[in-house]
XYZ file of N, CA and C in Angstrom:
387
model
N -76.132 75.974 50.481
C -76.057 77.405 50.343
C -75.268 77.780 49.093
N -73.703 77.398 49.124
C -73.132 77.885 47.528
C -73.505 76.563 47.141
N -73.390 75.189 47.108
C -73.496 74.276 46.478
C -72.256 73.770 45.762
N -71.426 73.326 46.434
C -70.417 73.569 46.033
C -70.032 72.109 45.350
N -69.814 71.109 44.532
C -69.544 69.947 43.872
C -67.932 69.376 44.436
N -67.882 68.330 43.936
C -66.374 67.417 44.534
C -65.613 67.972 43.109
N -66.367 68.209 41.946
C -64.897 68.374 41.039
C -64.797 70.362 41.144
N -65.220 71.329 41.443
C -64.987 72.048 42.136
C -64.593 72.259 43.308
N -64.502 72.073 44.088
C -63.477 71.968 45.667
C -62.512 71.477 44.972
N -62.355 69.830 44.050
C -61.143 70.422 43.616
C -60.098 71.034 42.902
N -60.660 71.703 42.254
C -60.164 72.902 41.258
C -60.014 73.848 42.713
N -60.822 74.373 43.393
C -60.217 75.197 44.507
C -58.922 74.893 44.880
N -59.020 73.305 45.391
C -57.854 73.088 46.073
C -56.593 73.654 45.370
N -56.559 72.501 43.648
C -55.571 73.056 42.447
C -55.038 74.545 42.677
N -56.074 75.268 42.710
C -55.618 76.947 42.259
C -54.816 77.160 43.861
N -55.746 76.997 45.051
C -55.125 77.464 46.350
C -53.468 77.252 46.383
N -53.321 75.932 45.705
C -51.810 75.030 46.306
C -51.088 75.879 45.172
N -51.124 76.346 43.975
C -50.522 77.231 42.790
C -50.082 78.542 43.216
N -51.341 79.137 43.829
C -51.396 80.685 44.177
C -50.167 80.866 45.324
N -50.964 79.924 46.547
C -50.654 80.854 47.945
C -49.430 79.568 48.205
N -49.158 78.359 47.811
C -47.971 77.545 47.720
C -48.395 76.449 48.938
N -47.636 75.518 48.563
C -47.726 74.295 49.807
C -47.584 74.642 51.297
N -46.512 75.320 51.335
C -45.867 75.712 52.389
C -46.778 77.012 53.517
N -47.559 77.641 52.422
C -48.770 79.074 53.565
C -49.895 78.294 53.683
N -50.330 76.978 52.846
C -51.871 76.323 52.396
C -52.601 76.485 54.056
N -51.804 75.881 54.969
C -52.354 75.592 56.641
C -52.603 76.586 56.819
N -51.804 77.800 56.870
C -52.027 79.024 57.268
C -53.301 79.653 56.963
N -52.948 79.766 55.327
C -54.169 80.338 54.869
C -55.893 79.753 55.213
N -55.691 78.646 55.289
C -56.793 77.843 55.442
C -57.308 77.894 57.144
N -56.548 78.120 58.223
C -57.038 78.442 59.348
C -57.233 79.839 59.349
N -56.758 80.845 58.378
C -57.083 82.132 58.546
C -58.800 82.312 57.993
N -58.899 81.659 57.023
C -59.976 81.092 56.442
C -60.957 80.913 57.269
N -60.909 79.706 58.025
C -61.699 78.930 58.867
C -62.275 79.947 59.989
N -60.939 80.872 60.266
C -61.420 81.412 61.550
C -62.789 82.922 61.137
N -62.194 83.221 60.116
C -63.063 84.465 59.464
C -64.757 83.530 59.191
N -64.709 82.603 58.438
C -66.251 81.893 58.441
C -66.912 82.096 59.611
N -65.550 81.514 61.311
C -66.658 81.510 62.316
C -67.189 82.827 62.723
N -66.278 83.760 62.255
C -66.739 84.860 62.986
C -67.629 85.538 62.097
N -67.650 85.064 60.634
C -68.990 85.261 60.330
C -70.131 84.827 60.884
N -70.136 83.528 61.188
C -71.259 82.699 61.749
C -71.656 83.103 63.169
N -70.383 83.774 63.787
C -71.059 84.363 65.260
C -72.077 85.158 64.733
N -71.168 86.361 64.083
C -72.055 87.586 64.003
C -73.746 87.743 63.373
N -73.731 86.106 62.462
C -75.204 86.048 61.808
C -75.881 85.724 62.874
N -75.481 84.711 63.594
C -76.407 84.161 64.710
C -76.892 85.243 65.622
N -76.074 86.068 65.895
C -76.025 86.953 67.242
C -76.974 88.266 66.489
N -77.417 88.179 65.142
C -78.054 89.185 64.221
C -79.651 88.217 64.480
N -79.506 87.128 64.205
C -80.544 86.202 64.218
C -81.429 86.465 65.514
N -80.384 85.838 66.305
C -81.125 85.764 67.556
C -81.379 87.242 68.218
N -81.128 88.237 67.836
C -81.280 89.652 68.034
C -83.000 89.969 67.774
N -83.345 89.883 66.217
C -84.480 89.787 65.823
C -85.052 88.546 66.075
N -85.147 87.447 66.815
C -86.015 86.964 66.966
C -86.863 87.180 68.495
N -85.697 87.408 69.177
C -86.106 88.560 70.859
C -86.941 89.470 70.165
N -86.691 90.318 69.546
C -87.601 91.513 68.891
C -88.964 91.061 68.820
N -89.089 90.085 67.794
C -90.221 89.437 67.554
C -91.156 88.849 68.598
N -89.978 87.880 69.357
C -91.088 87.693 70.589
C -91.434 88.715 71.420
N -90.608 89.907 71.743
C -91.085 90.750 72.680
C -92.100 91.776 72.297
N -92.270 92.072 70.770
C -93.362 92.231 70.318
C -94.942 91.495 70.162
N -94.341 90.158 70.112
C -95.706 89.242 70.522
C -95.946 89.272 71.746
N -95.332 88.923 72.300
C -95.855 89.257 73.846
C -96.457 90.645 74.753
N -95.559 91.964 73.682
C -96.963 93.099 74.530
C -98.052 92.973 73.689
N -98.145 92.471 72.291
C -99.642 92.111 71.892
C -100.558 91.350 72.674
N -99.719 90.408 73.540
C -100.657 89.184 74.484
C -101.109 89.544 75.202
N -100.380 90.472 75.977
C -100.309 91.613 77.303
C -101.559 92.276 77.136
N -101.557 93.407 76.155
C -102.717 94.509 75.653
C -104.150 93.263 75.636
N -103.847 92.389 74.938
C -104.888 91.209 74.802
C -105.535 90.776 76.246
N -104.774 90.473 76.681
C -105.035 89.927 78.368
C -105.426 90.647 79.194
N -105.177 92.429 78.769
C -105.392 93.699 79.772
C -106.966 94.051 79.434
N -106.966 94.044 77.828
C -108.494 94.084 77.480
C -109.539 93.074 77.884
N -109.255 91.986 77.989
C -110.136 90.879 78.510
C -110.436 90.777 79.629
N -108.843 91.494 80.263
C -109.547 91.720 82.546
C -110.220 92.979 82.067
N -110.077 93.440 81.861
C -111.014 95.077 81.875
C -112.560 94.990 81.643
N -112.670 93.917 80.157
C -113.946 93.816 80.072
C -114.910 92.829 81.384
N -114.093 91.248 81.761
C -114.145 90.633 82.776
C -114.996 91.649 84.307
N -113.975 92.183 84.524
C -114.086 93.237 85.913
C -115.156 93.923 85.363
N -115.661 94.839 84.091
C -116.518 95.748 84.430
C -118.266 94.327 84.037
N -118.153 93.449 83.581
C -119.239 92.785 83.472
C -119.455 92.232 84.969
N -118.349 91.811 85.718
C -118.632 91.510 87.186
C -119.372 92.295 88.082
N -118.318 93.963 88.096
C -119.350 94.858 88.565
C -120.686 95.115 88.232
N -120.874 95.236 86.906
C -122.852 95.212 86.795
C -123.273 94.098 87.319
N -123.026 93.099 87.117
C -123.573 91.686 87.912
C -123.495 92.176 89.233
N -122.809 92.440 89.894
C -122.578 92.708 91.055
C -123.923 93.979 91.675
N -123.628 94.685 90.886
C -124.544 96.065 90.919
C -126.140 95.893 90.629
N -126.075 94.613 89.827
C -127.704 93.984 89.823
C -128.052 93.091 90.933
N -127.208 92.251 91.367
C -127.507 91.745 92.411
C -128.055 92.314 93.457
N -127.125 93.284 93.865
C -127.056 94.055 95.184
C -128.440 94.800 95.141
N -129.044 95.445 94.072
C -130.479 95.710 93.462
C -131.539 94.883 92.993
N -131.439 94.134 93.247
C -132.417 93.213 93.721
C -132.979 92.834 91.866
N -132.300 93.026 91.382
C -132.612 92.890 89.577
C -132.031 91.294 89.162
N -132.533 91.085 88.093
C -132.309 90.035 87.664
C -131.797 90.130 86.301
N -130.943 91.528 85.596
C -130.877 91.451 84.189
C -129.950 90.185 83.276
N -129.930 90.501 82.422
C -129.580 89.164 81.373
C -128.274 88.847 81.817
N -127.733 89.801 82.184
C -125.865 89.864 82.509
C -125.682 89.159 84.147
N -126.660 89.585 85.083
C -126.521 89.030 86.356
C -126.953 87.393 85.780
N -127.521 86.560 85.279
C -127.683 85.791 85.485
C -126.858 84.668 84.788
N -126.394 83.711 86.028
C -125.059 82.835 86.292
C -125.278 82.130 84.888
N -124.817 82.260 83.770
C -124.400 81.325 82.213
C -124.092 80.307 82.646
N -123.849 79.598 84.094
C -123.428 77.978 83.787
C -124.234 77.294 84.772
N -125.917 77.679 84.831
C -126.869 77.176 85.497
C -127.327 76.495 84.559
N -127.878 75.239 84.454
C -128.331 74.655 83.524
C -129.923 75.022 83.089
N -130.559 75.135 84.870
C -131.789 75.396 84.463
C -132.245 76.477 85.660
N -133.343 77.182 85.636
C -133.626 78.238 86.795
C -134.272 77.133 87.791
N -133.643 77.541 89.026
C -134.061 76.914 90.275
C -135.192 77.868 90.434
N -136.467 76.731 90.439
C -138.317 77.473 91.072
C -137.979 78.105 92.784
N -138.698 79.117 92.901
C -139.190 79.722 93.897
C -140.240 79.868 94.276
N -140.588 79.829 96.142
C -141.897 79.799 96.644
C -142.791 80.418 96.026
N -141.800 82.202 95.323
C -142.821 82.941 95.348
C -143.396 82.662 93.695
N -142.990 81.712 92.861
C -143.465 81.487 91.874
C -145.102 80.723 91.413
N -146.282 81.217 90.108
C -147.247 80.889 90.070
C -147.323 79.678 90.968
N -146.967 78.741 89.935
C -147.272 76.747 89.815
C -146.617 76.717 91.043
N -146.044 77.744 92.083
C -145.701 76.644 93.207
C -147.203 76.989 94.370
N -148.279 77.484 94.123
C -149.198 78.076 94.796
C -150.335 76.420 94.488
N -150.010 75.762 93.619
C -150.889 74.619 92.952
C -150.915 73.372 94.059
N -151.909 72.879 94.059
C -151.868 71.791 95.034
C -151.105 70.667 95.019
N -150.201 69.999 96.032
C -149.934 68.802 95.585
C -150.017 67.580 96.216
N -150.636 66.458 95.486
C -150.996 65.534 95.986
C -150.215 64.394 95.912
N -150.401 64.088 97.799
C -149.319 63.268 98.488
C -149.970 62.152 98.853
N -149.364 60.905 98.006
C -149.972 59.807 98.560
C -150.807 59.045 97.144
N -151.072 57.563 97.880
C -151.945 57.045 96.258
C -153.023 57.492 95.595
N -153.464 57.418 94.240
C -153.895 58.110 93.479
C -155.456 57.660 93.749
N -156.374 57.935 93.904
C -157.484 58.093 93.674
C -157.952 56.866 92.468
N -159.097 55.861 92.626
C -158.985 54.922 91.577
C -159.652 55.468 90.402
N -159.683 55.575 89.264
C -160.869 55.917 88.167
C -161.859 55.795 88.048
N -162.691 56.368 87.846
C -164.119 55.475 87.547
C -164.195 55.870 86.415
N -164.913 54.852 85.851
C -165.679 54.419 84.557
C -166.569 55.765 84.038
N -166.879 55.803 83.063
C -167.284 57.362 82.442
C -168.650 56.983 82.414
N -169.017 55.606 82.174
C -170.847 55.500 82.531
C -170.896 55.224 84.101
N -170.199 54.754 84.886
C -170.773 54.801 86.263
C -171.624 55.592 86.708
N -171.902 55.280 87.771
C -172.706 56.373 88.517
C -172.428 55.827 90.219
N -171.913 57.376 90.784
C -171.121 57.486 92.138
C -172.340 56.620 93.107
Protein backbone atom coordinates (compact mmCIF):
# COMPACT_ATOMS: atom_id res chain seq x y z
CA UNK A 1 0.00 0.00 0.00
CA UNK A 2 2.67 2.94 0.96
CA UNK A 3 5.55 0.68 0.07
CA UNK A 4 7.56 1.46 2.42
CA UNK A 5 11.66 0.23 1.97
CA UNK A 6 14.20 -0.95 4.98
CA UNK A 7 16.39 2.23 4.36
CA UNK A 8 13.25 4.36 4.90
CA UNK A 9 11.68 2.86 8.07
CA UNK A 10 14.95 3.64 8.93
CA UNK A 11 15.22 7.17 8.51
CA UNK A 12 11.63 7.07 10.23
CA UNK A 13 12.99 5.43 13.04
CA UNK A 14 16.24 8.21 13.03
CA UNK A 15 13.79 11.24 12.92
CA UNK A 16 11.06 9.52 15.53
CA UNK A 17 14.04 8.86 18.29
CA UNK A 18 15.35 12.92 17.51
CA UNK A 19 11.85 14.45 17.54
CA UNK A 20 9.65 12.74 20.19
CA UNK A 21 13.06 11.30 22.31
CA UNK A 22 13.97 7.76 23.60
CA UNK A 23 12.16 8.04 26.57
CA UNK A 24 8.02 8.92 24.78
CA UNK A 25 9.30 6.42 21.51
CA UNK A 26 6.89 3.33 23.37
CA UNK A 27 4.38 5.69 24.01
CA UNK A 28 4.16 7.27 20.93
CA UNK A 29 4.36 4.16 19.00
CA UNK A 30 1.39 2.35 20.89
CA UNK A 31 -0.54 5.57 20.45
CA UNK A 32 0.29 4.96 16.87
CA UNK A 33 -0.53 1.38 16.70
CA UNK A 34 -3.75 1.85 18.40
CA UNK A 35 -5.10 4.75 15.92
CA UNK A 36 -4.07 2.27 12.66
CA UNK A 37 -6.44 -0.32 14.39
CA UNK A 38 -9.10 1.81 14.70
CA UNK A 39 -8.60 2.81 11.38
CA UNK A 40 -8.75 -0.70 10.21
CA UNK A 41 -11.98 -1.33 12.27
CA UNK A 42 -13.71 1.46 10.78
CA UNK A 43 -12.59 0.43 6.94
CA UNK A 44 -13.69 -3.03 7.46
CA UNK A 45 -16.97 -2.20 9.16
CA UNK A 46 -17.35 0.47 5.85
CA UNK A 47 -16.41 -2.64 3.72
CA UNK A 48 -18.48 -5.03 5.02
CA UNK A 49 -21.39 -2.42 5.17
CA UNK A 50 -21.39 -2.20 1.29
CA UNK A 51 -20.89 -5.49 0.58
CA UNK A 52 -24.44 -6.49 2.60
CA UNK A 53 -25.74 -3.68 0.31
CA UNK A 54 -24.60 -5.41 -2.63
CA UNK A 55 -25.74 -8.72 -1.75
CA UNK A 56 -29.07 -7.58 -0.61
CA UNK A 57 -29.48 -5.93 -3.78
CA UNK A 58 -28.60 -9.11 -5.68
CA UNK A 59 -30.78 -11.00 -4.02
CA UNK A 60 -34.19 -8.87 -4.56
CA UNK A 61 -32.96 -9.07 -8.24
CA UNK A 62 -33.10 -13.08 -7.73
CA UNK A 63 -36.34 -12.70 -5.91
CA UNK A 64 -38.18 -10.42 -8.80
CA UNK A 65 -36.36 -13.19 -11.12
CA UNK A 66 -37.85 -16.20 -9.34
CA UNK A 67 -41.36 -14.26 -8.86
CA UNK A 68 -41.42 -13.76 -12.70
CA UNK A 69 -40.65 -17.33 -13.56
CA UNK A 70 -43.52 -18.73 -10.89
CA UNK A 71 -45.89 -16.34 -12.47
CA UNK A 72 -45.12 -17.30 -15.92
CA UNK A 73 -44.83 -21.28 -14.66
CA UNK A 74 -48.51 -21.04 -12.91
CA UNK A 75 -50.21 -19.16 -15.74
CA UNK A 76 -48.77 -21.80 -18.57
CA UNK A 77 -50.04 -24.62 -16.08
CA UNK A 78 -53.41 -23.11 -15.92
CA UNK A 79 -53.95 -23.07 -19.82
CA UNK A 80 -52.64 -26.61 -19.86
CA UNK A 81 -54.89 -27.24 -17.33
CA UNK A 82 -57.81 -25.31 -19.03
CA UNK A 83 -57.05 -27.37 -22.30
CA UNK A 84 -57.14 -30.43 -20.77
CA UNK A 85 -60.23 -30.08 -18.88
CA UNK A 86 -61.62 -29.06 -22.68
CA UNK A 87 -60.94 -31.76 -24.20
CA UNK A 88 -58.18 -29.76 -26.59
CA UNK A 89 -54.97 -30.74 -27.38
CA UNK A 90 -53.11 -27.24 -28.02
CA UNK A 91 -49.29 -26.95 -28.46
CA UNK A 92 -48.95 -25.77 -24.71
CA UNK A 93 -51.12 -28.77 -23.20
CA UNK A 94 -48.91 -31.13 -24.68
CA UNK A 95 -46.41 -32.90 -22.06
CA UNK A 96 -42.56 -31.54 -23.70
CA UNK A 97 -40.97 -34.61 -22.06
CA UNK A 98 -42.94 -37.36 -24.06
CA UNK A 99 -40.63 -38.67 -26.37
CA UNK A 100 -43.13 -39.83 -28.78
CA UNK A 101 -47.22 -39.62 -29.06
CA UNK A 102 -48.74 -42.71 -27.57
CA UNK A 103 -51.35 -44.20 -30.73
CA UNK A 104 -54.98 -44.38 -29.93
CA UNK A 105 -57.88 -46.79 -30.75
CA UNK A 106 -59.49 -44.02 -32.20
CA UNK A 107 -56.60 -43.40 -34.61
CA UNK A 108 -56.61 -44.16 -38.78
CA UNK A 109 -53.74 -47.15 -38.97
CA UNK A 110 -55.18 -48.58 -35.83
CA UNK A 111 -58.56 -49.59 -37.91
CA UNK A 112 -55.81 -51.76 -40.36
CA UNK A 113 -55.68 -55.39 -40.09
CA UNK A 114 -53.28 -57.29 -38.19
CA UNK A 115 -51.82 -60.34 -38.90
CA UNK A 116 -51.24 -62.87 -36.16
CA UNK A 117 -49.28 -65.75 -36.70
CA UNK A 118 -46.82 -67.23 -39.62
CA UNK A 119 -46.55 -65.55 -42.75
CA UNK A 120 -48.13 -66.92 -45.67
CA UNK A 121 -45.33 -68.66 -48.09
CA UNK A 122 -44.60 -66.67 -51.50
CA UNK A 123 -45.24 -67.78 -54.58
CA UNK A 124 -43.29 -67.45 -57.51
CA UNK A 125 -44.54 -64.61 -59.97
CA UNK A 126 -44.83 -67.30 -62.95
CA UNK A 127 -46.71 -69.88 -60.89
CA UNK A 128 -49.96 -70.62 -61.30
CA UNK A 129 -52.34 -71.24 -58.01
Amino acid sequence: MFDVGASELLLLVIVAIVVIGPKDLPLALRTAGQWVAKMRRVSNHFRSGIETMIREAEMEEMEKKWKEQNERIMRETAEQEAAAAAGQTPEAAIDQNDPYPVPLASDAHAADPVMIGPMPPEKPEGAQP
